[in-house]
Amino acid sequence: MTTYEAVVFDHDGVLVELTEMDLLRRAARAAFEDHGVADPPETFVEHAARGELDALARIEDALDLSLADYWASREDHAIAHQTAAVADGAKPLYDDVTALGDLPQRKAVVSNNQHDTVRFVVDHYDLGDHFEHVVGRAPTLAGARRRKPETHYLDAALDELGTREALYVGDSPKDVEVAHRAGVDSAFLRRSHRADAVLDREPTYEVETLTALADRLAD
């Protein structure tokens, strides 16, 4: 059994429930309204909600709208919508987050969500004492292009922790892939929303709860 110096966690779907897509669609529409587009094509709304930058880039020709300017507005609204949902109880923690206290390793959070959203969740739920480092993406096009499975944010967290003897815990194939690219072990958390997920790469561990992961690491 490997002894880890650090355990790094994804955020959405691991610590806190996933953001509803309808909320992100509302944020996308509000961002279009900021730029005078009152009735944007639904395909663009969907691309914006899902963060599909290559497809969304067509707004520059179709709507004469700078992608960078639009994306900045989209990120602002996504942060505002998500933090409001957290404050209203619509994006709760998973019950098994209590297992963080059973893990003696140094801990961090690395997420594809915006940094301000992730930081708000950690503070709102008083999780800060668990984590030495919390990082989400920068709310820019460059920040979005560095999302997992790119290793930029995970590498930064590992550098901050000063170790590569680490385990990355996530709930998506991208999380398993980014761990592989960064040269660290992975734990795939197969929660109910990932029951049918097919992994392209085998994780070091596969568990259904954080409690089960803590038990595995204690063996």
JSON list of C-alpha atoms in Angstrom, two decimals:
[
{"chain": "A", "resi": 1, "resn": "MET", "atom": "CA", "xyz": [0.00, 0.00, 0.00]},
{"chain": "A", "resi": 2, "resn": "THR", "atom": "CA", "xyz": [1.37, 3.39, -1.02]},
{"chain": "A", "resi": 3, "resn": "THR", "atom": "CA", "xyz": [1.82, 5.97, 1.71]},
{"chain": "A", "resi": 4, "resn": "TYR", "atom": "CA", "xyz": [0.83, 9.41, 0.42]},
{"chain": "A", "resi": 5, "resn": "GLU", "atom": "CA", "xyz": [2.07, 12.72, 1.70]},
{"chain": "A", "resi": 6, "resn": "ALA", "atom": "CA", "xyz": [-0.91, 14.56, 0.20]},
{"chain": "A", "resi": 7, "resn": "VAL", "atom": "CA", "xyz": [-4.42, 13.93, -1.06]},
{"chain": "A", "resi": 8, "resn": "VAL", "atom": "CA", "xyz": [-5.83, 16.42, -3.57]},
{"chain": "A", "resi": 9, "resn": "PHE", "atom": "CA", "xyz": [-9.57, 16.59, -4.24]},
{"chain": "A", "resi": 10, "resn": "ASP", "atom": "CA", "xyz": [-11.72, 17.68, -7.11]},
{"chain": "A", "resi": 11, "resn": "HIS", "atom": "CA", "xyz": [-14.61, 19.91, -6.03]},
{"chain": "A", "resi": 12, "resn": "ASP", "atom": "CA", "xyz": [-17.91, 19.46, -7.88]},
{"chain": "A", "resi": 13, "resn": "GLY", "atom": "CA", "xyz": [-19.22, 15.93, -7.62]},
{"chain": "A", "resi": 14, "resn": "VAL", "atom": "CA", "xyz": [-16.67, 15.09, -4.92]},
{"chain": "A", "resi": 15, "resn": "LEU", "atom": "CA", "xyz": [-17.06, 17.56, -2.07]},
{"chain": "A", "resi": 16, "resn": "VAL", "atom": "CA", "xyz": [-20.20, 19.35, -3.18]},
{"chain": "A", "resi": 17, "resn": "GLU", "atom": "CA", "xyz": [-23.05, 18.38, -5.46]},
{"chain": "A", "resi": 18, "resn": "LEU", "atom": "CA", "xyz": [-22.82, 19.20, -9.16]},
{"chain": "A", "resi": 19, "resn": "THR", "atom": "CA", "xyz": [-24.09, 22.52, -10.46]},
{"chain": "A", "resi": 20, "resn": "GLU", "atom": "CA", "xyz": [-27.39, 22.19, -12.29]},
{"chain": "A", "resi": 21, "resn": "MET", "atom": "CA", "xyz": [-27.00, 22.79, -16.02]},
{"chain": "A", "resi": 22, "resn": "ASP", "atom": "CA", "xyz": [-30.09, 25.04, -16.06]},
{"chain": "A", "resi": 23, "resn": "LEU", "atom": "CA", "xyz": [-28.28, 27.37, -13.66]},
{"chain": "A", "resi": 24, "resn": "LEU", "atom": "CA", "xyz": [-25.31, 27.60, -16.04]},
{"chain": "A", "resi": 25, "resn": "ARG", "atom": "CA", "xyz": [-27.65, 28.18, -18.97]},
{"chain": "A", "resi": 26, "resn": "ARG", "atom": "CA", "xyz": [-29.21, 31.10, -17.09]},
{"chain": "A", "resi": 27, "resn": "ALA", "atom": "CA", "xyz": [-25.75, 32.49, -16.46]},
{"chain": "A", "resi": 28, "resn": "ALA", "atom": "CA", "xyz": [-24.89, 32.11, -20.15]},
{"chain": "A", "resi": 29, "resn": "ARG", "atom": "CA", "xyz": [-28.04, 33.96, -21.22]},
{"chain": "A", "resi": 30, "resn": "ALA", "atom": "CA", "xyz": [-27.43, 36.76, -18.72]},
{"chain": "A", "resi": 31, "resn": "ALA", "atom": "CA", "xyz": [-23.93, 37.20, -20.17]},
{"chain": "A", "resi": 32, "resn": "PHE", "atom": "CA", "xyz": [-25.36, 37.52, -23.68]},
{"chain": "A", "resi": 33, "resn": "GLU", "atom": "CA", "xyz": [-27.80, 40.14, -22.39]},
{"chain": "A", "resi": 34, "resn": "ASP", "atom": "CA", "xyz": [-24.84, 42.09, -20.97]},
{"chain": "A", "resi": 35, "resn": "HIS", "atom": "CA", "xyz": [-23.61, 42.42, -24.56]},
{"chain": "A", "resi": 36, "resn": "GLY", "atom": "CA", "xyz": [-26.96, 43.38, -26.07]},
{"chain": "A", "resi": 37, "resn": "VAL", "atom": "CA", "xyz": [-27.93, 39.92, -27.33]},
{"chain": "A", "resi": 38, "resn": "ALA", "atom": "CA", "xyz": [-31.42, 39.48, -25.92]},
{"chain": "A", "resi": 39, "resn": "ASP", "atom": "CA", "xyz": [-32.32, 36.28, -27.76]},
{"chain": "A", "resi": 40, "resn": "PRO", "atom": "CA", "xyz": [-29.12, 34.29, -28.40]},
{"chain": "A", "resi": 41, "resn": "PRO", "atom": "CA", "xyz": [-29.28, 31.06, -30.40]},
{"chain": "A", "resi": 42, "resn": "GLU", "atom": "CA", "xyz": [-29.80, 28.12, -28.05]},
{"chain": "A", "resi": 43, "resn": "THR", "atom": "CA", "xyz": [-26.78, 26.37, -29.52]},
{"chain": "A", "resi": 44, "resn": "PHE", "atom": "CA", "xyz": [-24.58, 29.22, -28.30]},
{"chain": "A", "resi": 45, "resn": "VAL", "atom": "CA", "xyz": [-26.24, 29.18, -24.89]},
{"chain": "A", "resi": 46, "resn": "GLU", "atom": "CA", "xyz": [-25.54, 25.45, -24.61]},
{"chain": "A", "resi": 47, "resn": "HIS", "atom": "CA", "xyz": [-21.92, 25.82, -25.73]},
{"chain": "A", "resi": 48, "resn": "ALA", "atom": "CA", "xyz": [-21.43, 28.62, -23.20]},
{"chain": "A", "resi": 49, "resn": "ALA", "atom": "CA", "xyz": [-23.08, 26.68, -20.38]},
{"chain": "A", "resi": 50, "resn": "ARG", "atom": "CA", "xyz": [-20.87, 23.66, -21.06]},
{"chain": "A", "resi": 51, "resn": "GLY", "atom": "CA", "xyz": [-17.72, 25.70, -21.58]},
{"chain": "A", "resi": 52, "resn": "GLU", "atom": "CA", "xyz": [-17.22, 24.44, -25.13]},
{"chain": "A", "resi": 53, "resn": "LEU", "atom": "CA", "xyz": [-14.89, 27.20, -26.22]},
{"chain": "A", "resi": 54, "resn": "ASP", "atom": "CA", "xyz": [-14.06, 26.03, -29.73]},
{"chain": "A", "resi": 55, "resn": "ALA", "atom": "CA", "xyz": [-17.72, 25.86, -30.72]},
{"chain": "A", "resi": 56, "resn": "LEU", "atom": "CA", "xyz": [-18.56, 29.05, -28.83]},
{"chain": "A", "resi": 57, "resn": "ALA", "atom": "CA", "xyz": [-15.90, 30.95, -30.78]},
{"chain": "A", "resi": 58, "resn": "ARG", "atom": "CA", "xyz": [-18.38, 31.18, -33.65]},
{"chain": "A", "resi": 59, "resn": "ILE", "atom": "CA", "xyz": [-20.11, 34.03, -31.80]},
{"chain": "A", "resi": 60, "resn": "GLU", "atom": "CA", "xyz": [-17.36, 36.33, -33.04]},
{"chain": "A", "resi": 61, "resn": "ASP", "atom": "CA", "xyz": [-18.58, 36.03, -36.62]},
{"chain": "A", "resi": 62, "resn": "ALA", "atom": "CA", "xyz": [-22.24, 35.21, -35.99]},
{"chain": "A", "resi": 63, "resn": "LEU", "atom": "CA", "xyz": [-22.91, 37.89, -33.37]},
{"chain": "A", "resi": 64, "resn": "ASP", "atom": "CA", "xyz": [-19.96, 40.26, -33.85]},
{"chain": "A", "resi": 65, "resn": "LEU", "atom": "CA", "xyz": [-19.08, 39.65, -30.21]},
{"chain": "A", "resi": 66, "resn": "SER", "atom": "CA", "xyz": [-15.60, 39.22, -28.78]},
{"chain": "A", "resi": 67, "resn": "LEU", "atom": "CA", "xyz": [-15.26, 35.75, -27.27]},
{"chain": "A", "resi": 68, "resn": "ALA", "atom": "CA", "xyz": [-12.93, 37.06, -24.56]},
{"chain": "A", "resi": 69, "resn": "ASP", "atom": "CA", "xyz": [-15.38, 39.80, -23.56]},
{"chain": "A", "resi": 70, "resn": "TYR", "atom": "CA", "xyz": [-18.33, 37.43, -23.59]},
{"chain": "A", "resi": 71, "resn": "TRP", "atom": "CA", "xyz": [-16.47, 34.78, -21.60]},
{"chain": "A", "resi": 72, "resn": "ALA", "atom": "CA", "xyz": [-15.54, 37.26, -18.89]},
{"chain": "A", "resi": 73, "resn": "SER", "atom": "CA", "xyz": [-19.24, 38.08, -18.47]},
{"chain": "A", "resi": 74, "resn": "ARG", "atom": "CA", "xyz": [-20.20, 34.43, -18.56]},
{"chain": "A", "resi": 75, "resn": "GLU", "atom": "CA", "xyz": [-17.73, 33.66, -15.77]},
{"chain": "A", "resi": 76, "resn": "ASP", "atom": "CA", "xyz": [-18.97, 36.55, -13.63]},
{"chain": "A", "resi": 77, "resn": "HIS", "atom": "CA", "xyz": [-22.56, 35.34, -13.91]},
{"chain": "A", "resi": 78, "resn": "ALA", "atom": "CA", "xyz": [-21.61, 31.69, -13.35]},
{"chain": "A", "resi": 79, "resn": "ILE", "atom": "CA", "xyz": [-19.83, 32.65, -10.13]},
{"chain": "A", "resi": 80, "resn": "ALA", "atom": "CA", "xyz": [-22.75, 34.77, -8.95]},
{"chain": "A", "resi": 81, "resn": "HIS", "atom": "CA", "xyz": [-25.35, 32.12, -9.79]},
{"chain": "A", "resi": 82, "resn": "GLN", "atom": "CA", "xyz": [-23.39, 29.31, -8.14]},
{"chain": "A", "resi": 83, "resn": "THR", "atom": "CA", "xyz": [-22.53, 31.18, -4.96]},
{"chain": "A", "resi": 84, "resn": "ALA", "atom": "CA", "xyz": [-26.18, 32.18, -4.61]},
{"chain": "A", "resi": 85, "resn": "ALA", "atom": "CA", "xyz": [-27.18, 28.54, -5.01]},
{"chain": "A", "resi": 86, "resn": "VAL", "atom": "CA", "xyz": [-24.72, 27.52, -2.30]},
{"chain": "A", "resi": 87, "resn": "ALA", "atom": "CA", "xyz": [-26.03, 30.23, 0.04]},
{"chain": "A", "resi": 88, "resn": "ASP", "atom": "CA", "xyz": [-29.62, 29.08, -0.63]},
{"chain": "A", "resi": 89, "resn": "GLY", "atom": "CA", "xyz": [-28.78, 25.44, 0.10]},
{"chain": "A", "resi": 90, "resn": "ALA", "atom": "CA", "xyz": [-29.22, 24.30, -3.50]},
{"chain": "A", "resi": 91, "resn": "LYS", "atom": "CA", "xyz": [-25.65, 23.01, -3.86]},
{"chain": "A", "resi": 92, "resn": "PRO", "atom": "CA", "xyz": [-24.98, 21.08, -0.65]},
{"chain": "A", "resi": 93, "resn": "LEU", "atom": "CA", "xyz": [-21.99, 19.15, 0.57]},
{"chain": "A", "resi": 94, "resn": "TYR", "atom": "CA", "xyz": [-22.01, 15.38, 0.38]},
{"chain": "A", "resi": 95, "resn": "ASP", "atom": "CA", "xyz": [-22.54, 13.75, 3.76]},
{"chain": "A", "resi": 96, "resn": "ASP", "atom": "CA", "xyz": [-19.30, 11.77, 3.49]},
{"chain": "A", "resi": 97, "resn": "VAL", "atom": "CA", "xyz": [-17.16, 14.92, 3.42]},
{"chain": "A", "resi": 98, "resn": "THR", "atom": "CA", "xyz": [-16.80, 14.26, 7.14]},
{"chain": "A", "resi": 99, "resn": "ALA", "atom": "CA", "xyz": [-14.25, 11.60, 6.09]},
{"chain": "A", "resi": 100, "resn": "LEU", "atom": "CA", "xyz": [-11.77, 14.41, 5.43]},
{"chain": "A", "resi": 101, "resn": "GLY", "atom": "CA", "xyz": [-11.11, 14.38, 9.15]},
{"chain": "A", "resi": 102, "resn": "ASP", "atom": "CA", "xyz": [-10.00, 10.75, 8.92]},
{"chain": "A", "resi": 103, "resn": "LEU", "atom": "CA", "xyz": [-7.26, 11.52, 6.42]},
{"chain": "A", "resi": 104, "resn": "PRO", "atom": "CA", "xyz": [-4.01, 12.58, 8.11]},
{"chain": "A", "resi": 105, "resn": "GLN", "atom": "CA", "xyz": [-2.36, 13.59, 4.85]},
{"chain": "A", "resi": 106, "resn": "ARG", "atom": "CA", "xyz": [-1.95, 17.19, 3.75]},
{"chain": "A", "resi": 107, "resn": "LYS", "atom": "CA", "xyz": [-4.91, 18.13, 1.57]},
{"chain": "A", "resi": 108, "resn": "ALA", "atom": "CA", "xyz": [-5.76, 20.48, -1.26]},
{"chain": "A", "resi": 109, "resn": "VAL", "atom": "CA", "xyz": [-8.58, 21.18, -3.74]},
{"chain": "A", "resi": 110, "resn": "VAL", "atom": "CA", "xyz": [-8.08, 21.50, -7.50]},
{"chain": "A", "resi": 111, "resn": "SER", "atom": "CA", "xyz": [-11.19, 22.18, -9.58]},
{"chain": "A", "resi": 112, "resn": "ASN", "atom": "CA", "xyz": [-12.24, 23.09, -13.11]},
{"chain": "A", "resi": 113, "resn": "ASN", "atom": "CA", "xyz": [-14.80, 25.44, -11.57]},
{"chain": "A", "resi": 114, "resn": "GLN", "atom": "CA", "xyz": [-13.96, 29.12, -11.14]},
{"chain": "A", "resi": 115, "resn": "HIS", "atom": "CA", "xyz": [-11.61, 29.89, -8.26]},
{"chain": "A", "resi": 116, "resn": "ASP", "atom": "CA", "xyz": [-14.05, 32.33, -6.64]},
{"chain": "A", "resi": 117, "resn": "THR", "atom": "CA", "xyz": [-16.80, 29.71, -6.70]},
{"chain": "A", "resi": 118, "resn": "VAL", "atom": "CA", "xyz": [-14.60, 27.05, -5.15]},
{"chain": "A", "resi": 119, "resn": "ARG", "atom": "CA", "xyz": [-13.22, 29.42, -2.52]},
{"chain": "A", "resi": 120, "resn": "PHE", "atom": "CA", "xyz": [-16.77, 30.48, -1.60]},
{"chain": "A", "resi": 121, "resn": "VAL", "atom": "CA", "xyz": [-17.86, 26.86, -1.12]},
{"chain": "A", "resi": 122, "resn": "VAL", "atom": "CA", "xyz": [-14.86, 26.03, 1.05]},
{"chain": "A", "resi": 123, "resn": "ASP", "atom": "CA", "xyz": [-15.45, 29.09, 3.22]},
{"chain": "A", "resi": 124, "resn": "HIS", "atom": "CA", "xyz": [-19.24, 28.75, 3.34]},
{"chain": "A", "resi": 125, "resn": "TYR", "atom": "CA", "xyz": [-19.03, 25.18, 4.60]},
{"chain": "A", "resi": 126, "resn": "ASP", "atom": "CA", "xyz": [-16.09, 25.87, 6.94]},
{"chain": "A", "resi": 127, "resn": "LEU", "atom": "CA", "xyz": [-13.79, 23.44, 5.17]},
{"chain": "A", "resi": 128, "resn": "GLY", "atom": "CA", "xyz": [-10.77, 25.73, 5.16]},
{"chain": "A", "resi": 129, "resn": "ASP", "atom": "CA", "xyz": [-9.05, 24.00, 8.06]},
{"chain": "A", "resi": 130, "resn": "HIS", "atom": "CA", "xyz": [-8.85, 20.81, 6.00]},
{"chain": "A", "resi": 131, "resn": "PHE", "atom": "CA", "xyz": [-7.06, 22.29, 3.00]},
{"chain": "A", "resi": 132, "resn": "GLU", "atom": "CA", "xyz": [-3.66, 23.92, 2.66]},
{"chain": "A", "resi": 133, "resn": "HIS", "atom": "CA", "xyz": [-4.28, 24.96, -0.93]},
{"chain": "A", "resi": 134, "resn": "VAL", "atom": "CA", "xyz": [-7.50, 25.66, -2.84]},
{"chain": "A", "resi": 135, "resn": "VAL", "atom": "CA", "xyz": [-7.45, 26.45, -6.54]},
{"chain": "A", "resi": 136, "resn": "GLY", "atom": "CA", "xyz": [-10.00, 26.76, -9.30]},
{"chain": "A", "resi": 137, "resn": "ARG", "atom": "CA", "xyz": [-9.64, 28.10, -12.79]},
{"chain": "A", "resi": 138, "resn": "ALA", "atom": "CA", "xyz": [-8.98, 31.74, -13.60]},
{"chain": "A", "resi": 139, "resn": "PRO", "atom": "CA", "xyz": [-12.13, 33.35, -15.10]},
{"chain": "A", "resi": 140, "resn": "THR", "atom": "CA", "xyz": [-10.48, 34.01, -18.46]},
{"chain": "A", "resi": 141, "resn": "LEU", "atom": "CA", "xyz": [-10.15, 32.19, -21.75]},
{"chain": "A", "resi": 142, "resn": "ALA", "atom": "CA", "xyz": [-6.60, 31.23, -20.84]},
{"chain": "A", "resi": 143, "resn": "GLY", "atom": "CA", "xyz": [-7.84, 29.91, -17.50]},
{"chain": "A", "resi": 144, "resn": "ALA", "atom": "CA", "xyz": [-10.55, 27.86, -19.17]},
{"chain": "A", "resi": 145, "resn": "ARG", "atom": "CA", "xyz": [-8.10, 26.37, -21.64]},
{"chain": "A", "resi": 146, "resn": "ARG", "atom": "CA", "xyz": [-5.99, 25.15, -18.73]},
{"chain": "A", "resi": 147, "resn": "ARG", "atom": "CA", "xyz": [-8.82, 23.04, -17.33]},
{"chain": "A", "resi": 148, "resn": "LYS", "atom": "CA", "xyz": [-8.29, 19.36, -16.62]},
{"chain": "A", "resi": 149, "resn": "PRO", "atom": "CA", "xyz": [-7.10, 17.11, -18.15]},
{"chain": "A", "resi": 150, "resn": "GLU", "atom": "CA", "xyz": [-4.41, 19.78, -18.62]},
{"chain": "A", "resi": 151, "resn": "THR", "atom": "CA", "xyz": [-2.17, 19.60, -15.58]},
{"chain": "A", "resi": 152, "resn": "HIS", "atom": "CA", "xyz": [-1.62, 23.33, -14.99]},
{"chain": "A", "resi": 153, "resn": "TYR", "atom": "CA", "xyz": [-3.71, 23.69, -11.83]},
{"chain": "A", "resi": 154, "resn": "LEU", "atom": "CA", "xyz": [-2.84, 20.30, -10.39]},
{"chain": "A", "resi": 155, "resn": "ASP", "atom": "CA", "xyz": [0.85, 20.92, -10.97]},
{"chain": "A", "resi": 156, "resn": "ALA", "atom": "CA", "xyz": [0.55, 24.26, -9.18]},
{"chain": "A", "resi": 157, "resn": "ALA", "atom": "CA", "xyz": [-1.11, 22.62, -6.18]},
{"chain": "A", "resi": 158, "resn": "LEU", "atom": "CA", "xyz": [1.48, 19.86, -5.99]},
{"chain": "A", "resi": 159, "resn": "ASP", "atom": "CA", "xyz": [4.26, 22.44, -6.20]},
{"chain": "A", "resi": 160, "resn": "GLU", "atom": "CA", "xyz": [2.59, 24.37, -3.38]},
{"chain": "A", "resi": 161, "resn": "LEU", "atom": "CA", "xyz": [2.39, 21.21, -1.29]},
{"chain": "A", "resi": 162, "resn": "GLY", "atom": "CA", "xyz": [5.98, 20.36, -2.16]},
{"chain": "A", "resi": 163, "resn": "THR", "atom": "CA", "xyz": [5.36, 16.73, -3.02]},
{"chain": "A", "resi": 164, "resn": "ARG", "atom": "CA", "xyz": [4.53, 14.34, -5.83]},
{"chain": "A", "resi": 165, "resn": "GLU", "atom": "CA", "xyz": [3.76, 11.53, -3.39]},
{"chain": "A", "resi": 166, "resn": "ALA", "atom": "CA", "xyz": [0.12, 12.41, -3.83]},
{"chain": "A", "resi": 167, "resn": "LEU", "atom": "CA", "xyz": [-3.29, 11.01, -4.71]},
{"chain": "A", "resi": 168, "resn": "TYR", "atom": "CA", "xyz": [-5.83, 12.92, -6.81]},
{"chain": "A", "resi": 169, "resn": "VAL", "atom": "CA", "xyz": [-9.49, 12.19, -6.08]},
{"chain": "A", "resi": 170, "resn": "GLY", "atom": "CA", "xyz": [-12.12, 12.94, -8.70]},
{"chain": "A", "resi": 171, "resn": "ASP", "atom": "CA", "xyz": [-15.41, 11.83, -10.17]},
{"chain": "A", "resi": 172, "resn": "SER", "atom": "CA", "xyz": [-14.74, 11.97, -13.91]},
{"chain": "A", "resi": 173, "resn": "PRO", "atom": "CA", "xyz": [-12.50, 10.36, -16.53]},
{"chain": "A", "resi": 174, "resn": "LYS", "atom": "CA", "xyz": [-10.71, 13.71, -16.85]},
{"chain": "A", "resi": 175, "resn": "ASP", "atom": "CA", "xyz": [-9.66, 13.46, -13.21]},
{"chain": "A", "resi": 176, "resn": "VAL", "atom": "CA", "xyz": [-8.10, 10.06, -13.75]},
{"chain": "A", "resi": 177, "resn": "GLU", "atom": "CA", "xyz": [-6.36, 11.35, -16.87]},
{"chain": "A", "resi": 178, "resn": "VAL", "atom": "CA", "xyz": [-4.97, 14.51, -15.26]},
{"chain": "A", "resi": 179, "resn": "ALA", "atom": "CA", "xyz": [-3.53, 12.48, -12.40]},
{"chain": "A", "resi": 180, "resn": "HIS", "atom": "CA", "xyz": [-1.82, 10.20, -14.91]},
{"chain": "A", "resi": 181, "resn": "ARG", "atom": "CA", "xyz": [-0.40, 13.16, -16.83]},
{"chain": "A", "resi": 182, "resn": "ALA", "atom": "CA", "xyz": [0.85, 14.75, -13.60]},
{"chain": "A", "resi": 183, "resn": "GLY", "atom": "CA", "xyz": [2.51, 11.51, -12.52]},
{"chain": "A", "resi": 184, "resn": "VAL", "atom": "CA", "xyz": [0.43, 10.88, -9.42]},
{"chain": "A", "resi": 185, "resn": "ASP", "atom": "CA", "xyz": [-2.02, 8.17, -8.38]},
{"chain": "A", "resi": 186, "resn": "SER", "atom": "CA", "xyz": [-5.77, 8.58, -8.84]},
{"chain": "A", "resi": 187, "resn": "ALA", "atom": "CA", "xyz": [-8.95, 7.64, -7.02]},
{"chain": "A", "resi": 188, "resn": "PHE", "atom": "CA", "xyz": [-12.14, 7.53, -9.07]},
{"chain": "A", "resi": 189, "resn": "LEU", "atom": "CA", "xyz": [-15.18, 8.34, -6.94]},
{"chain": "A", "resi": 190, "resn": "ARG", "atom": "CA", "xyz": [-18.10, 6.54, -8.57]},
{"chain": "A", "resi": 191, "resn": "ARG", "atom": "CA", "xyz": [-20.99, 8.46, -7.10]},
{"chain": "A", "resi": 192, "resn": "SER", "atom": "CA", "xyz": [-24.53, 7.83, -8.36]},
{"chain": "A", "resi": 193, "resn": "HIS", "atom": "CA", "xyz": [-24.20, 10.45, -11.13]},
{"chain": "A", "resi": 194, "resn": "ARG", "atom": "CA", "xyz": [-21.19, 8.51, -12.48]},
{"chain": "A", "resi": 195, "resn": "ALA", "atom": "CA", "xyz": [-22.69, 5.04, -12.13]},
{"chain": "A", "resi": 196, "resn": "ASP", "atom": "CA", "xyz": [-22.42, 4.38, -15.86]},
{"chain": "A", "resi": 197, "resn": "ALA", "atom": "CA", "xyz": [-19.19, 6.27, -16.52]},
{"chain": "A", "resi": 198, "resn": "VAL", "atom": "CA", "xyz": [-16.66, 4.46, -18.71]},
{"chain": "A", "resi": 199, "resn": "LEU", "atom": "CA", "xyz": [-13.03, 5.19, -17.90]},
{"chain": "A", "resi": 200, "resn": "ASP", "atom": "CA", "xyz": [-10.40, 5.33, -20.61]},
{"chain": "A", "resi": 201, "resn": "ARG", "atom": "CA", "xyz": [-7.68, 4.80, -18.04]},
{"chain": "A", "resi": 202, "resn": "GLU", "atom": "CA", "xyz": [-7.67, 2.58, -14.96]},
{"chain": "A", "resi": 203, "resn": "PRO", "atom": "CA", "xyz": [-7.49, 4.53, -11.68]},
{"chain": "A", "resi": 204, "resn": "THR", "atom": "CA", "xyz": [-5.34, 3.45, -8.77]},
{"chain": "A", "resi": 205, "resn": "TYR", "atom": "CA", "xyz": [-8.49, 3.11, -6.66]},
{"chain": "A", "resi": 206, "resn": "GLU", "atom": "CA", "xyz": [-12.19, 3.07, -7.40]},
{"chain": "A", "resi": 207, "resn": "VAL", "atom": "CA", "xyz": [-14.60, 3.75, -4.53]},
{"chain": "A", "resi": 208, "resn": "GLU", "atom": "CA", "xyz": [-18.19, 4.89, -4.11]},
{"chain": "A", "resi": 209, "resn": "THR", "atom": "CA", "xyz": [-17.69, 7.21, -1.12]},
{"chain": "A", "resi": 210, "resn": "LEU", "atom": "CA", "xyz": [-15.04, 9.30, 0.54]},
{"chain": "A", "resi": 211, "resn": "THR", "atom": "CA", "xyz": [-15.53, 7.18, 3.63]},
{"chain": "A", "resi": 212, "resn": "ALA", "atom": "CA", "xyz": [-14.57, 4.11, 1.65]},
{"chain": "A", "resi": 213, "resn": "LEU", "atom": "CA", "xyz": [-11.51, 5.92, 0.33]},
{"chain": "A", "resi": 214, "resn": "ALA", "atom": "CA", "xyz": [-10.40, 6.87, 3.85]},
{"chain": "A", "resi": 215, "resn": "ASP", "atom": "CA", "xyz": [-10.79, 3.21, 4.85]},
{"chain": "A", "resi": 216, "resn": "ARG", "atom": "CA", "xyz": [-8.72, 2.06, 1.87]},
{"chain": "A", "resi": 217, "resn": "LEU", "atom": "CA", "xyz": [-5.93, 4.49, 2.65]},
{"chain": "A", "resi": 218, "resn": "ALA", "atom": "CA", "xyz": [-5.93, 3.40, 6.30]},
{"chain": "A", "resi": 219, "resn": "ASP", "atom": "CA", "xyz": [-5.40, -0.28, 5.42]}
]
